XYZ file of C-alpha atoms in Angstrom:
383
model
C 8.583 16.543 19.552
C 11.589 18.427 20.964
C 14.660 19.095 18.803
C 17.487 21.376 20.066
C 15.178 22.778 22.724
C 12.515 23.680 20.166
C 9.072 22.119 20.248
C 7.693 21.287 16.800
C 6.812 18.580 14.312
C 8.796 16.104 12.217
C 7.519 15.345 8.718
C 8.573 12.276 6.750
C 7.432 10.984 3.361
C 8.621 8.100 1.175
C 9.238 9.336 -2.388
C 12.420 7.566 -3.554
C 12.471 8.930 -7.117
C 11.402 12.517 -6.472
C 13.865 15.251 -7.515
C 12.876 17.359 -4.509
C 10.152 17.538 -1.865
C 8.949 20.690 -0.088
C 6.614 20.933 2.882
C 3.953 23.568 2.251
C 0.839 24.683 4.100
C -0.870 27.375 6.123
C 2.352 27.885 8.106
C 4.444 28.594 4.953
C 1.757 30.781 3.386
C 1.576 27.893 0.931
C 3.917 28.489 -2.041
C 5.546 31.590 -0.518
C 7.971 30.083 2.067
C 8.136 26.389 1.170
C 10.315 24.297 3.493
C 12.808 22.030 1.645
C 13.029 18.437 2.911
C 16.166 16.248 2.977
C 16.277 12.752 1.475
C 17.806 9.896 3.496
C 19.310 6.682 2.118
C 15.956 4.874 2.297
C 14.283 7.344 -0.093
C 12.421 9.040 2.757
C 12.361 12.851 2.809
C 12.289 14.485 6.223
C 12.308 17.831 7.987
C 11.697 19.192 11.496
C 10.016 22.582 11.932
C 8.477 24.563 14.785
C 6.296 26.670 12.448
C 3.063 24.607 12.320
C 0.349 25.049 14.888
C -2.673 22.965 15.779
C -5.295 22.970 13.014
C -2.937 24.028 10.196
C -3.388 22.312 6.827
C -0.391 21.045 4.839
C 0.672 19.032 1.770
C 3.881 17.923 0.093
C 5.031 19.708 -3.057
C 6.766 16.958 -4.981
C 9.014 17.547 -7.959
C 8.541 14.291 -9.781
C 11.210 12.362 -11.654
C 9.837 14.000 -14.835
C 10.400 17.503 -13.415
C 6.646 18.173 -13.033
C 5.633 19.625 -9.643
C 2.505 18.340 -7.931
C 0.873 18.760 -4.500
C 0.370 15.423 -2.746
C -1.379 14.208 0.411
C 0.575 13.000 3.433
C 0.034 9.209 3.250
C 0.504 8.926 7.044
C -1.893 11.713 8.080
C -4.514 10.725 10.657
C -7.010 13.447 9.687
C -7.724 15.422 6.527
C -9.640 18.627 5.902
C -13.267 18.459 4.748
C -13.986 17.118 1.258
C -13.293 18.011 -1.510
C -10.058 19.351 0.088
C -7.292 16.792 0.603
C -4.856 18.677 2.846
C -3.731 16.924 6.027
C -4.599 18.645 9.307
C -2.090 19.055 12.158
C -3.928 17.465 15.084
C -2.758 16.311 18.462
C -5.205 13.703 19.643
C -5.125 13.436 23.447
C -4.313 10.035 24.923
C -7.672 8.421 25.715
C -8.320 6.952 29.147
C -10.285 3.919 27.942
C -12.993 2.423 30.157
C -13.357 -0.878 28.273
C -10.816 -2.931 30.262
C -13.388 -5.548 31.280
C -14.469 -6.089 27.660
C -10.855 -6.460 26.462
C -10.032 -8.867 29.299
C -13.059 -10.982 28.413
C -12.135 -10.887 24.743
C -8.649 -12.121 25.588
C -9.987 -14.884 27.818
C -12.871 -16.203 25.715
C -11.777 -15.231 22.213
C -14.582 -15.216 19.671
C -14.868 -18.842 18.555
C -16.747 -20.023 21.639
C -19.726 -17.689 21.305
C -22.338 -17.001 18.649
C -21.663 -14.035 16.386
C -24.432 -11.892 14.910
C -23.092 -8.984 12.835
C -24.936 -5.873 11.682
C -23.305 -4.350 8.602
C -23.517 -0.562 8.365
C -22.515 2.170 5.941
C -21.911 5.037 8.387
C -22.661 7.620 5.684
C -26.244 6.545 5.025
C -27.576 4.512 7.966
C -29.482 7.676 8.876
C -29.048 11.224 7.638
C -29.676 14.676 9.054
C -32.532 16.857 7.739
C -30.102 18.655 5.410
C -28.983 15.346 3.882
C -25.595 15.302 5.631
C -24.246 12.092 7.204
C -24.488 11.408 10.895
C -21.294 11.888 12.879
C -20.187 9.111 15.225
C -21.333 11.246 18.155
C -24.879 10.918 16.725
C -24.436 7.260 15.816
C -23.412 6.607 19.436
C -26.772 7.961 20.606
C -28.955 6.200 18.017
C -27.183 3.186 16.546
C -25.947 1.540 19.755
C -29.415 1.286 21.422
C -30.697 -0.244 18.164
C -27.876 -2.843 18.151
C -28.662 -3.728 21.774
C -32.400 -3.998 21.102
C -31.820 -6.237 18.074
C -29.408 -8.530 19.969
C -26.428 -8.003 17.689
C -23.062 -9.113 19.051
C -21.027 -7.041 16.575
C -21.343 -4.069 14.250
C -19.304 -3.951 11.045
C -18.648 -0.693 9.204
C -17.878 -0.204 5.560
C -14.518 1.630 5.350
C -14.084 4.587 7.722
C -10.684 5.595 6.326
C -10.467 8.874 4.379
C -11.883 8.668 0.853
C -12.454 11.449 -1.685
C -15.936 10.374 -2.859
C -18.831 9.345 -0.633
C -20.487 7.450 -3.495
C -17.673 4.880 -3.370
C -18.989 3.850 0.103
C -15.348 4.134 1.173
C -13.980 1.456 -1.146
C -11.687 3.892 -2.996
C -9.364 4.918 -0.196
C -6.985 7.840 0.022
C -5.774 8.067 3.648
C -4.948 4.687 5.151
C -4.339 6.105 8.650
C -6.924 8.892 8.512
C -10.461 8.856 9.889
C -12.978 10.097 7.295
C -13.797 13.746 8.135
C -17.477 13.349 7.097
C -18.047 10.985 10.041
C -16.744 13.345 12.718
C -13.448 13.238 14.579
C -11.150 10.351 15.572
C -12.047 11.034 19.227
C -15.770 10.607 18.467
C -15.103 7.217 16.907
C -12.977 6.171 19.914
C -15.905 7.117 22.185
C -18.310 5.180 19.955
C -16.181 2.005 20.164
C -15.871 2.375 23.936
C -19.657 2.740 24.299
C -20.147 -0.374 22.120
C -17.800 -2.327 24.379
C -19.632 -1.126 27.499
C -22.774 -2.552 25.852
C -21.043 -5.849 24.976
C -20.876 -5.146 21.265
C -17.720 -5.732 19.215
C -16.680 -3.394 16.405
C -15.361 -4.600 13.036
C -14.120 -2.276 10.282
C -13.711 -2.943 6.575
C -10.215 -2.301 5.185
C -9.081 -2.185 1.557
C -5.411 -3.218 1.112
C -5.752 -4.362 -2.491
C -6.429 -1.168 -4.399
C -6.610 2.622 -3.916
C -8.076 5.696 -5.561
C -6.490 6.826 -8.825
C -6.791 10.537 -7.874
C -3.643 12.430 -8.805
C -3.184 14.229 -5.478
C -3.367 10.991 -3.452
C -1.092 7.902 -3.567
C -1.143 7.407 -7.356
C 2.345 7.467 -8.946
C 3.462 9.340 -5.874
C 6.952 10.414 -6.957
C 6.182 10.230 -10.685
C 7.083 6.548 -10.915
C 5.179 3.463 -9.699
C 5.657 3.888 -5.944
C 2.741 2.243 -4.145
C 1.486 0.456 -7.295
C 2.968 -2.354 -9.434
C 5.641 -1.564 -12.010
C 3.724 -3.491 -14.692
C 1.018 -1.177 -16.119
C -1.639 -3.905 -16.431
C -1.061 -5.207 -12.910
C -1.085 -1.678 -11.506
C -4.375 -0.733 -13.173
C -7.595 -2.205 -11.874
C -9.739 -1.714 -14.973
C -12.969 -3.048 -13.474
C -12.912 -0.635 -10.541
C -11.048 2.304 -12.093
C -8.459 2.029 -9.308
C -4.779 1.203 -8.832
C -3.509 -2.034 -7.263
C -0.905 -1.932 -4.480
C 2.411 -3.628 -5.285
C 2.103 -6.170 -2.468
C 5.604 -7.520 -3.103
C 7.342 -4.299 -2.014
C 8.557 -4.235 1.580
C 7.709 -0.530 1.933
C 4.121 -1.138 0.742
C 3.693 -4.148 3.030
C 4.995 -2.074 5.932
C 2.664 0.827 5.056
C -0.413 -1.416 4.914
C 0.339 -3.566 7.972
C 1.203 -0.436 9.985
C -2.103 1.077 8.891
C -4.174 -1.807 10.193
C -2.137 -2.122 13.400
C -2.744 1.585 14.004
C -6.531 1.159 13.594
C -6.635 -1.850 15.922
C -4.498 -0.189 18.614
C -5.823 3.359 18.388
C -9.529 2.500 18.100
C -9.611 -0.803 20.083
C -11.186 -2.642 17.125
C -12.348 -6.226 17.604
C -12.092 -7.339 14.010
C -10.963 -6.413 10.522
C -12.758 -7.398 7.359
C -10.190 -7.444 4.568
C -11.946 -6.368 1.390
C -11.633 -7.915 -2.094
C -9.176 -10.666 -1.208
C -9.711 -12.358 -4.606
C -8.312 -9.249 -6.302
C -5.069 -9.783 -4.360
C -4.917 -13.543 -4.970
C -5.628 -13.991 -8.682
C -3.831 -12.299 -11.563
C -6.847 -12.811 -13.855
C -9.423 -11.450 -11.382
C -9.795 -8.132 -13.233
C -11.345 -7.564 -16.670
C -8.081 -6.272 -18.218
C -5.156 -8.139 -19.815
C -2.965 -10.299 -17.540
C 0.276 -12.306 -17.595
C 0.603 -15.739 -15.943
C 3.024 -16.117 -12.995
C 6.453 -17.793 -13.258
C 4.782 -21.220 -12.995
C 2.252 -20.428 -15.716
C -0.699 -20.096 -13.308
C -3.002 -17.273 -12.191
C -1.902 -17.126 -8.523
C -0.600 -13.705 -7.480
C 2.289 -14.848 -5.279
C 2.965 -11.367 -3.886
C -0.652 -11.032 -2.740
C -0.696 -14.560 -1.323
C 2.459 -14.085 0.769
C 1.425 -10.582 1.830
C -1.868 -11.903 3.261
C -0.049 -14.684 5.115
C 2.390 -12.148 6.552
C -0.442 -9.757 7.476
C -2.277 -12.429 9.482
C 0.944 -13.650 11.137
C 1.851 -10.129 12.302
C -1.656 -9.242 13.524
C -2.173 -12.584 15.282
C 1.149 -12.271 17.122
C 0.114 -8.861 18.437
C -3.646 -9.494 18.774
C -4.622 -13.194 18.809
C -8.123 -12.188 19.962
C -8.887 -9.837 17.037
C -11.033 -11.397 14.289
C -9.415 -11.461 10.858
C -12.082 -11.894 8.202
C -11.594 -12.254 4.452
C -14.258 -10.909 2.100
C -13.696 -13.603 -0.496
C -15.841 -16.094 -2.358
C -13.625 -18.236 -4.578
C -12.700 -21.835 -3.750
C -9.202 -21.797 -5.295
C -7.276 -20.894 -2.125
C -7.388 -21.986 1.505
C -8.442 -18.714 3.120
C -8.750 -19.874 6.723
C -6.440 -22.332 8.403
C -2.779 -22.389 9.326
C -0.109 -20.808 7.205
C 2.003 -23.980 7.637
C -0.693 -25.943 5.787
C -0.913 -23.465 2.914
C -3.755 -21.438 4.427
C -3.757 -17.640 4.599
C -4.397 -17.611 8.347
C -7.761 -15.807 8.365
C -10.262 -16.754 11.093
C -13.325 -16.467 8.897
C -14.527 -16.011 5.370
C -17.230 -13.365 4.915
C -20.091 -14.992 3.052
C -21.074 -12.559 0.307
C -23.972 -14.601 -1.043
C -25.817 -15.344 2.210
C -27.643 -12.033 2.513
C -28.671 -11.925 -1.156
C -29.761 -15.563 -1.215
C -31.739 -15.413 2.028
C -33.495 -12.189 1.046
C -34.373 -13.635 -2.339
C -35.722 -16.787 -0.694
C -37.959 -14.927 1.756
C -39.165 -12.417 -0.823
C -40.575 -15.256 -2.938
C -44.187 -16.324 -2.722
C -44.138 -19.202 -0.176
C -45.606 -21.584 -2.753
C -42.442 -21.336 -4.896
C -39.862 -21.530 -2.119
C -39.564 -25.323 -2.262
C -38.059 -25.009 -5.760
C -35.375 -22.608 -4.518
C -34.418 -24.242 -1.262
C -30.820 -24.407 -2.490
C -30.624 -20.639 -1.830
C -30.698 -21.529 1.882
C -28.535 -24.658 1.808
C -25.907 -23.715 -0.780
C -23.496 -21.924 1.562
C -23.542 -24.843 4.028
C -22.043 -26.988 1.269
């Protein structure tokens, strides 16, 4: 942006309880010429500088409330350096001239309820690999995966999380950058091209998103300014013992804004057709995890913050994109997941059936002579 006739970049980061925040990176020779940031009344630190250039890597040097200094990621970065590095990369992504207008117009007109849906679930990191064991980029997936989807008559492809994550083994379920495209899978532009090519072949694209919990790594979102920032104040609620992760404080306006902005960005920037919201039960029930828990104010196990956050999420997305599928990965029967908010529902369009694939595979792997005893594997989910 332009400030006082100078062309440069504005940096902003929410760290309400930090003692100080400095911008550091390739353009400051890292620790040598750190740029001090100024805190506004909302607890956001900001600075404008014309020093960075395209491709530079940067981080925030945060002096925590305890006085300890730590380098942190930029939570709003849209691209990070290659793993295991976690520096954000200065990148200007050119405005794409999309060619999928016909697909989007059809999607708006017909929606998705009136046609059959057949979804192929993919982990981009291991669907196929190169000779050297590295993951395919989306440029390669465009050439090989899309013809396969067409041949197999899929209507949609659904990807396990594509947001930046520090460890490939997590399959993307321990996220770090909620706006960033995972470097291992290529560039944001390559994924935009992939989605466009899917649309030109009449295939919708759904992406998994994890708003319940995030990676515990110290240089990411965890205890960002030295106090519970993105996570709950209560230690047991903040810590997800079963997954070794931290739970978002879904009752905080800033956290709700961060998460809803993240998913709106992915839908708008990548023209996504659907979002699968991961681990909804973890956001709905206080006793979902294996650790200790406290009942809510009414003595029950409902996590009110999570419940109202999910209602708000669906309301906001549906106002902006009524034709984008909102899917909950959830398998309890204690809460109305689909259905109108006014009737106590969360407003999702669909529930993602976790058991179907396992049950059907188990059924067909059995010797045919025994299948009649296990027919409930096929019929159970209809009930």
